[in-house]
Short mmCIF file of C-alpha atoms in Angstrom, two decimals:
data_model
loop_
_atom_site.label_atom_id
_atom_site.label_comp_id
_atom_site.label_asym_id
_atom_site.label_seq_id
_atom_site.Cartn_x
_atom_site.Cartn_y
_atom_site.Cartn_z
CA UNK A 1 69.74 88.98 110.69
CA UNK A 2 69.96 85.20 110.61
CA UNK A 3 68.80 83.18 113.59
CA UNK A 4 69.31 79.75 115.11
CA UNK A 5 72.58 77.89 115.22
CA UNK A 6 73.25 74.67 117.07
CA UNK A 7 76.36 73.49 118.88
CA UNK A 8 77.20 70.88 116.23
CA UNK A 9 77.59 73.60 113.60
CA UNK A 10 79.83 75.64 115.87
CA UNK A 11 81.96 72.58 116.57
CA UNK A 12 82.28 71.83 112.85
CA UNK A 13 83.54 75.35 112.16
CA UNK A 14 85.97 75.11 115.06
CA UNK A 15 87.45 71.86 113.73
CA UNK A 16 87.90 73.39 110.29
CA UNK A 17 89.65 76.44 111.72
CA UNK A 18 92.13 74.36 113.69
CA UNK A 19 92.90 72.29 110.59
CA UNK A 20 93.28 75.45 108.52
CA UNK A 21 95.75 76.84 111.05
CA UNK A 22 97.78 73.64 110.81
CA UNK A 23 97.74 73.65 106.99
CA UNK A 24 98.85 77.26 106.72
CA UNK A 25 101.67 76.76 109.21
CA UNK A 26 102.89 73.66 107.39
CA UNK A 27 102.87 75.48 104.03
CA UNK A 28 104.81 78.43 105.44
CA UNK A 29 107.31 76.24 107.29
CA UNK A 30 108.01 74.42 104.02
CA UNK A 31 109.02 77.75 102.46
CA UNK A 32 111.35 78.46 105.37
CA UNK A 33 112.98 75.03 105.29
CA UNK A 34 113.43 75.06 101.49
CA UNK A 35 115.23 78.39 101.83
CA UNK A 36 115.61 81.54 99.79
CA UNK A 37 118.33 84.03 98.85
CA UNK A 38 119.45 84.13 102.48
CA UNK A 39 119.69 80.36 102.77
CA UNK A 40 117.44 78.01 104.72
CA UNK A 41 116.68 77.43 108.37
CA UNK A 42 114.97 74.93 110.63
CA UNK A 43 112.79 77.63 112.23
CA UNK A 44 109.35 76.36 113.16
CA UNK A 45 106.13 77.72 114.53
CA UNK A 46 106.02 77.75 118.30
CA UNK A 47 102.55 76.87 119.54
CA UNK A 48 101.23 78.72 122.58
CA UNK A 49 97.93 77.42 123.95
CA UNK A 50 96.11 79.87 126.20
CA UNK A 51 92.87 80.28 128.11
CA UNK A 52 90.80 83.41 128.57
CA UNK A 53 89.45 84.34 132.03
CA UNK A 54 86.04 85.23 130.59
CA UNK A 55 85.82 81.90 128.77
CA UNK A 56 87.37 80.19 125.80
CA UNK A 57 90.93 80.51 124.60
CA UNK A 58 93.10 79.83 121.62
CA UNK A 59 96.29 78.57 120.06
CA UNK A 60 98.84 81.14 118.91
CA UNK A 61 101.43 79.85 116.45
CA UNK A 62 104.40 82.16 115.86
CA UNK A 63 107.52 81.73 113.73
CA UNK A 64 110.32 84.21 114.43
CA UNK A 65 113.81 84.98 113.11
CA UNK A 66 113.62 82.81 110.02
CA UNK A 67 115.71 83.49 106.95
CA UNK A 68 112.74 83.46 104.56
CA UNK A 69 110.05 84.54 107.04
CA UNK A 70 111.18 87.16 109.50
CA UNK A 71 107.99 86.80 111.54
CA UNK A 72 104.67 85.10 111.07
CA UNK A 73 101.72 84.75 113.40
CA UNK A 74 98.92 82.29 112.61
CA UNK A 75 96.39 82.59 115.40
CA UNK A 76 93.33 80.53 116.29
CA UNK A 77 90.90 81.75 118.94
CA UNK A 78 87.49 80.75 120.21
CA UNK A 79 86.40 83.14 122.90
CA UNK A 80 83.28 83.91 124.92
CA UNK A 81 82.27 87.54 125.40
CA UNK A 82 80.01 88.78 128.18
CA UNK A 83 79.31 92.15 126.60
CA UNK A 84 79.93 92.92 122.93
CA UNK A 85 82.32 95.90 122.62
CA UNK A 86 81.50 99.01 120.54
CA UNK A 87 83.65 97.84 117.60
CA UNK A 88 81.20 94.94 117.11
CA UNK A 89 77.88 96.43 118.19
CA UNK A 90 78.14 99.84 116.48
CA UNK A 91 76.89 98.26 113.24
CA UNK A 92 74.30 96.22 115.16
CA UNK A 93 72.84 98.47 117.86
CA UNK A 94 70.29 95.79 118.75
CA UNK A 95 73.20 93.69 120.01
CA UNK A 96 74.50 96.22 122.52
CA UNK A 97 75.19 94.32 125.73
CA UNK A 98 74.79 90.94 124.04
CA UNK A 99 76.76 87.88 125.04
CA UNK A 100 78.66 86.25 122.22
CA UNK A 101 81.23 83.78 121.11
CA UNK A 102 83.73 84.49 118.35
CA UNK A 103 86.07 82.08 116.63
CA UNK A 104 88.50 82.48 113.81
CA UNK A 105 91.95 82.18 112.31
CA UNK A 106 93.89 85.37 111.71
CA UNK A 107 97.40 85.63 110.30
CA UNK A 108 100.06 88.08 109.22
CA UNK A 109 103.30 87.04 107.52
CA UNK A 110 106.30 89.40 107.31
CA UNK A 111 108.93 87.91 104.97
CA UNK A 112 112.55 89.00 105.24
CA UNK A 113 113.19 89.51 101.53
CA UNK A 114 111.73 92.87 100.40
CA UNK A 115 110.63 91.24 97.12
CA UNK A 116 108.22 88.92 98.96
CA UNK A 117 105.05 90.79 100.01
CA UNK A 118 103.60 90.93 103.48
CA UNK A 119 100.30 89.04 103.54
CA UNK A 120 97.29 88.91 105.82
CA UNK A 121 94.23 86.68 106.07
CA UNK A 122 91.34 86.25 108.45
CA UNK A 123 88.24 84.06 108.61
CA UNK A 124 85.82 84.24 111.53
CA UNK A 125 82.37 83.39 112.87
CA UNK A 126 80.38 85.38 115.43
CA UNK A 127 77.38 84.08 117.32
CA UNK A 128 75.61 86.64 119.53
CA UNK A 129 72.71 86.26 121.93
CA UNK A 130 70.77 89.51 122.48
CA UNK A 131 70.57 90.86 126.02
CA UNK A 132 66.78 90.39 125.98
CA UNK A 133 67.26 86.65 125.58
CA UNK A 134 66.21 86.48 121.94
CA UNK A 135 67.36 83.90 119.40
CA UNK A 136 71.11 83.76 118.71
CA UNK A 137 72.29 85.66 115.66
CA UNK A 138 75.29 84.53 113.56
CA UNK A 139 77.48 86.01 110.87
CA UNK A 140 80.74 85.26 109.08
CA UNK A 141 83.55 87.60 108.04
CA UNK A 142 87.07 87.56 106.72
CA UNK A 143 89.20 87.84 103.60
CA UNK A 144 92.83 88.21 102.58
CA UNK A 145 95.02 90.99 101.23
CA UNK A 146 98.54 91.50 99.89
CA UNK A 147 101.01 94.26 100.78
CA UNK A 148 104.01 94.25 98.40
CA UNK A 149 107.01 96.58 98.60
CA UNK A 150 108.40 95.79 95.14
CA UNK A 151 105.33 94.52 93.29
CA UNK A 152 105.44 92.17 90.31
CA UNK A 153 102.42 92.52 88.05
CA UNK A 154 102.11 88.78 87.42
CA UNK A 155 102.00 88.14 91.16
CA UNK A 156 99.29 90.73 91.72
CA UNK A 157 97.23 89.31 88.86
CA UNK A 158 97.74 85.79 90.22
CA UNK A 159 96.55 86.88 93.69
CA UNK A 160 93.36 88.37 92.28
CA UNK A 161 92.83 85.46 89.89
CA UNK A 162 92.79 83.10 92.89
CA UNK A 163 90.34 85.41 94.65
CA UNK A 164 88.11 85.59 91.57
CA UNK A 165 88.07 81.82 91.01
CA UNK A 166 87.15 80.96 94.60
CA UNK A 167 84.28 83.46 94.48
CA UNK A 168 82.80 82.28 91.17
CA UNK A 169 80.84 79.29 92.54
CA UNK A 170 79.06 81.69 94.88
CA UNK A 171 77.94 84.19 92.25
CA UNK A 172 79.29 86.55 89.61
CA UNK A 173 78.86 89.57 91.86
CA UNK A 174 80.84 88.18 94.83
CA UNK A 175 84.39 88.94 93.68
CA UNK A 176 83.76 92.52 92.49
CA UNK A 177 81.76 93.31 95.63
CA UNK A 178 84.23 91.90 98.13
CA UNK A 179 87.23 93.15 96.12
CA UNK A 180 85.87 96.71 96.26
CA UNK A 181 85.12 96.30 99.97
CA UNK A 182 88.75 95.27 100.53
CA UNK A 183 90.07 98.31 98.64
CA UNK A 184 87.88 100.56 100.75
CA UNK A 185 88.61 98.87 104.09
CA UNK A 186 92.40 98.67 103.84
CA UNK A 187 92.80 102.37 103.08
CA UNK A 188 94.96 104.77 105.09
CA UNK A 189 92.92 107.95 105.02
CA UNK A 190 95.66 110.06 106.60
CA UNK A 191 98.11 108.92 103.89
CA UNK A 192 95.66 108.91 100.99
CA UNK A 193 96.76 105.45 99.84
CA UNK A 194 95.74 101.81 99.99
CA UNK A 195 97.68 99.54 102.35
CA UNK A 196 98.49 97.19 99.49
CA UNK A 197 97.00 95.74 96.31
CA UNK A 198 93.92 94.33 98.01
CA UNK A 199 92.18 91.01 97.69
CA UNK A 200 88.88 90.18 99.40
CA UNK A 201 87.09 91.53 102.46
CA UNK A 202 83.61 90.72 103.74
CA UNK A 203 81.66 91.00 106.98
CA UNK A 204 78.12 90.43 108.27
CA UNK A 205 77.77 87.47 105.91
CA UNK A 206 74.57 85.54 106.61
CA UNK A 207 71.11 84.80 105.29
CA UNK A 208 69.78 88.30 105.80
CA UNK A 209 72.62 90.12 104.05
CA UNK A 210 73.60 87.71 101.26
CA UNK A 211 70.73 85.24 101.09
CA UNK A 212 73.06 82.35 101.94
CA UNK A 213 72.26 79.74 104.56
CA UNK A 214 74.79 78.71 107.20
CA UNK A 215 76.25 75.87 105.12
CA UNK A 216 76.88 78.14 102.12
CA UNK A 217 78.49 80.83 104.28
CA UNK A 218 80.70 78.19 105.89
CA UNK A 219 81.66 76.85 102.45
CA UNK A 220 82.75 80.34 101.48
CA UNK A 221 84.87 80.57 104.64
CA UNK A 222 86.56 77.30 103.65
CA UNK A 223 87.22 78.57 100.11
CA UNK A 224 88.78 81.78 101.41
CA UNK A 225 91.01 79.89 103.83
CA UNK A 226 92.33 77.59 101.09
CA UNK A 227 92.52 80.55 98.71
CA UNK A 228 95.07 82.25 100.91
CA UNK A 229 97.39 79.24 100.65
CA UNK A 230 96.85 78.93 96.89
CA UNK A 231 97.53 82.63 96.47
CA UNK A 232 100.60 83.21 98.63
CA UNK A 233 102.79 80.11 98.13
CA UNK A 234 103.50 80.70 94.40
CA UNK A 235 104.39 84.32 95.24
CA UNK A 236 106.94 83.07 97.77
CA UNK A 237 108.34 80.67 95.19
CA UNK A 238 108.63 83.40 92.56
CA UNK A 239 110.42 85.94 94.75
CA UNK A 240 112.23 84.50 97.77
CA UNK A 241 115.41 83.81 95.74
CA UNK A 242 115.64 87.33 94.32
CA UNK A 243 118.68 89.29 95.51
CA UNK A 244 118.10 92.57 97.32
CA UNK A 245 120.15 95.56 98.41
CA UNK A 246 120.51 97.35 101.73
CA UNK A 247 118.51 100.24 100.26
CA UNK A 248 115.68 97.91 99.30
CA UNK A 249 115.69 96.45 102.79
CA UNK A 250 115.53 99.97 104.24
CA UNK A 251 112.56 100.78 101.99
CA UNK A 252 110.80 97.63 103.16
CA UNK A 253 111.18 98.72 106.79
CA UNK A 254 109.92 102.21 105.91
CA UNK A 255 106.82 100.80 104.22
CA UNK A 256 106.23 98.45 107.15
CA UNK A 257 105.64 101.60 109.14
CA UNK A 258 102.46 102.09 107.11
CA UNK A 259 101.36 98.61 108.16
CA UNK A 260 101.81 99.53 111.81
CA UNK A 261 99.89 102.78 111.31
CA UNK A 262 96.95 100.97 109.76
CA UNK A 263 96.73 98.23 112.36
CA UNK A 264 96.83 100.63 115.28
CA UNK A 265 94.59 103.36 113.85
CA UNK A 266 91.97 101.67 111.67
CA UNK A 267 91.88 97.88 111.95
CA UNK A 268 88.59 96.75 113.48
CA UNK A 269 90.05 93.39 114.50
CA UNK A 270 92.71 95.10 116.61
CA UNK A 271 90.13 97.40 118.17
CA UNK A 272 87.73 94.51 118.84
CA UNK A 273 90.44 92.46 120.52
CA UNK A 274 91.56 95.26 122.80
CA UNK A 275 88.01 96.39 123.64
CA UNK A 276 86.90 92.83 124.45
CA UNK A 277 89.74 92.33 126.92
CA UNK A 278 91.51 90.04 124.49
CA UNK A 279 94.97 88.58 124.80
CA UNK A 280 97.30 91.48 123.97
CA UNK A 281 100.18 89.29 122.76
CA UNK A 282 97.90 87.59 120.25
CA UNK A 283 96.29 90.83 119.10
CA UNK A 284 99.55 92.66 118.46
CA UNK A 285 101.44 89.72 116.96
CA UNK A 286 100.59 91.28 113.58
CA UNK A 287 103.19 93.97 114.19
CA UNK A 288 106.41 93.54 112.16
CA UNK A 289 109.62 92.82 114.12
CA UNK A 290 111.29 95.87 112.57
CA UNK A 291 109.84 99.03 111.01
CA UNK A 292 110.99 102.59 110.46
CA UNK A 293 109.68 106.06 109.77
CA UNK A 294 111.26 108.96 107.90
CA UNK A 295 110.35 112.63 107.87
CA UNK A 296 109.01 113.79 104.48
CA UNK A 297 110.45 110.91 102.51
CA UNK A 298 109.71 111.22 98.79
CA UNK A 299 110.68 108.47 96.33
CA UNK A 300 112.40 109.57 93.15
CA UNK A 301 110.14 109.58 90.08
CA UNK A 302 110.78 106.65 87.79
CA UNK A 303 112.07 104.34 90.52
CA UNK A 304 110.34 101.15 91.73
CA UNK A 305 109.75 102.89 95.06
CA UNK A 306 107.88 105.67 93.25
CA UNK A 307 105.90 103.18 91.16
CA UNK A 308 104.62 101.48 94.31
CA UNK A 309 102.58 104.48 95.44
CA UNK A 310 102.07 106.06 92.01
CA UNK A 311 100.55 102.95 90.41
CA UNK A 312 100.10 99.92 92.65
CA UNK A 313 98.61 101.42 95.82
CA UNK A 314 95.47 102.54 94.03
CA UNK A 315 92.32 100.47 93.44
CA UNK A 316 92.52 98.86 90.01
CA UNK A 317 90.84 96.20 87.91
CA UNK A 318 93.80 93.82 88.20
CA UNK A 319 92.09 91.07 86.21
CA UNK A 320 91.63 93.53 83.38
CA UNK A 321 95.40 93.90 83.20
CA UNK A 322 96.06 90.20 82.54
CA UNK A 323 96.89 90.74 78.88
CA UNK A 324 99.26 93.56 79.79
CA UNK A 325 101.08 91.71 82.58
#
């Protein structure tokens, strides 16, 4: 594990995260104000600044009831933890009982139009001090992933092309490694399907695991944060004006149920937040405003709804499909 981190480095990361939150909110608001098939609105992110009793706090930005974006939460937090919860220390048993601070930006965007995918991104930094008073240990984590309901191949390829390009300066093995990690992490075992078409996921990123110093790990965090914006905005532009039917809207709500299942059953971020006595409203803001479940629903073969699970919700070499898209 990597050791030593000073307060100036932590402050630099914090400033970046707050700026990233602002930039993402501005980009998403621009999509809402420009409008889509359902028109335009003046809906904006409402900023909720909060403090945590154990130390630290955050800024929760939420946009609700838009005509392009039904609900979006872009959350910044920088919290102090007296005792690392099991969701964090199970992979690092030497840190059981450690004090820590964690900071990051996490977001989920649920568009109204079924042809615009749900998207998620997260970038974070942990700094833990072992209970025996040893040197602080730091690591980065994060990534982004895409959950379409009516996928468009060009959009999926674009999403992964952005991911590949941002990884290239850091090594040829970074994209395939973190892409595979994303496919494995965002997998609903009880459904036997991926949550979406993937993207990037990484954790425990530091000198010991990747051979990168703090500055290089931080640079990768910055690239991932900007990569989310570069990836999602063209997908909004390509799809938010597409007409949709009541049946397609119903299918979107049905598939959102899978999103709820994943977040409540498997997501480590949700578990960490709840186990660390986090702010419940901020933790569960990722939930969609509407979702539905159906008993033994089976899409008809040959339909777009069938193609979603039959083709798209399986790990694939999306960049290898560029010539076929």
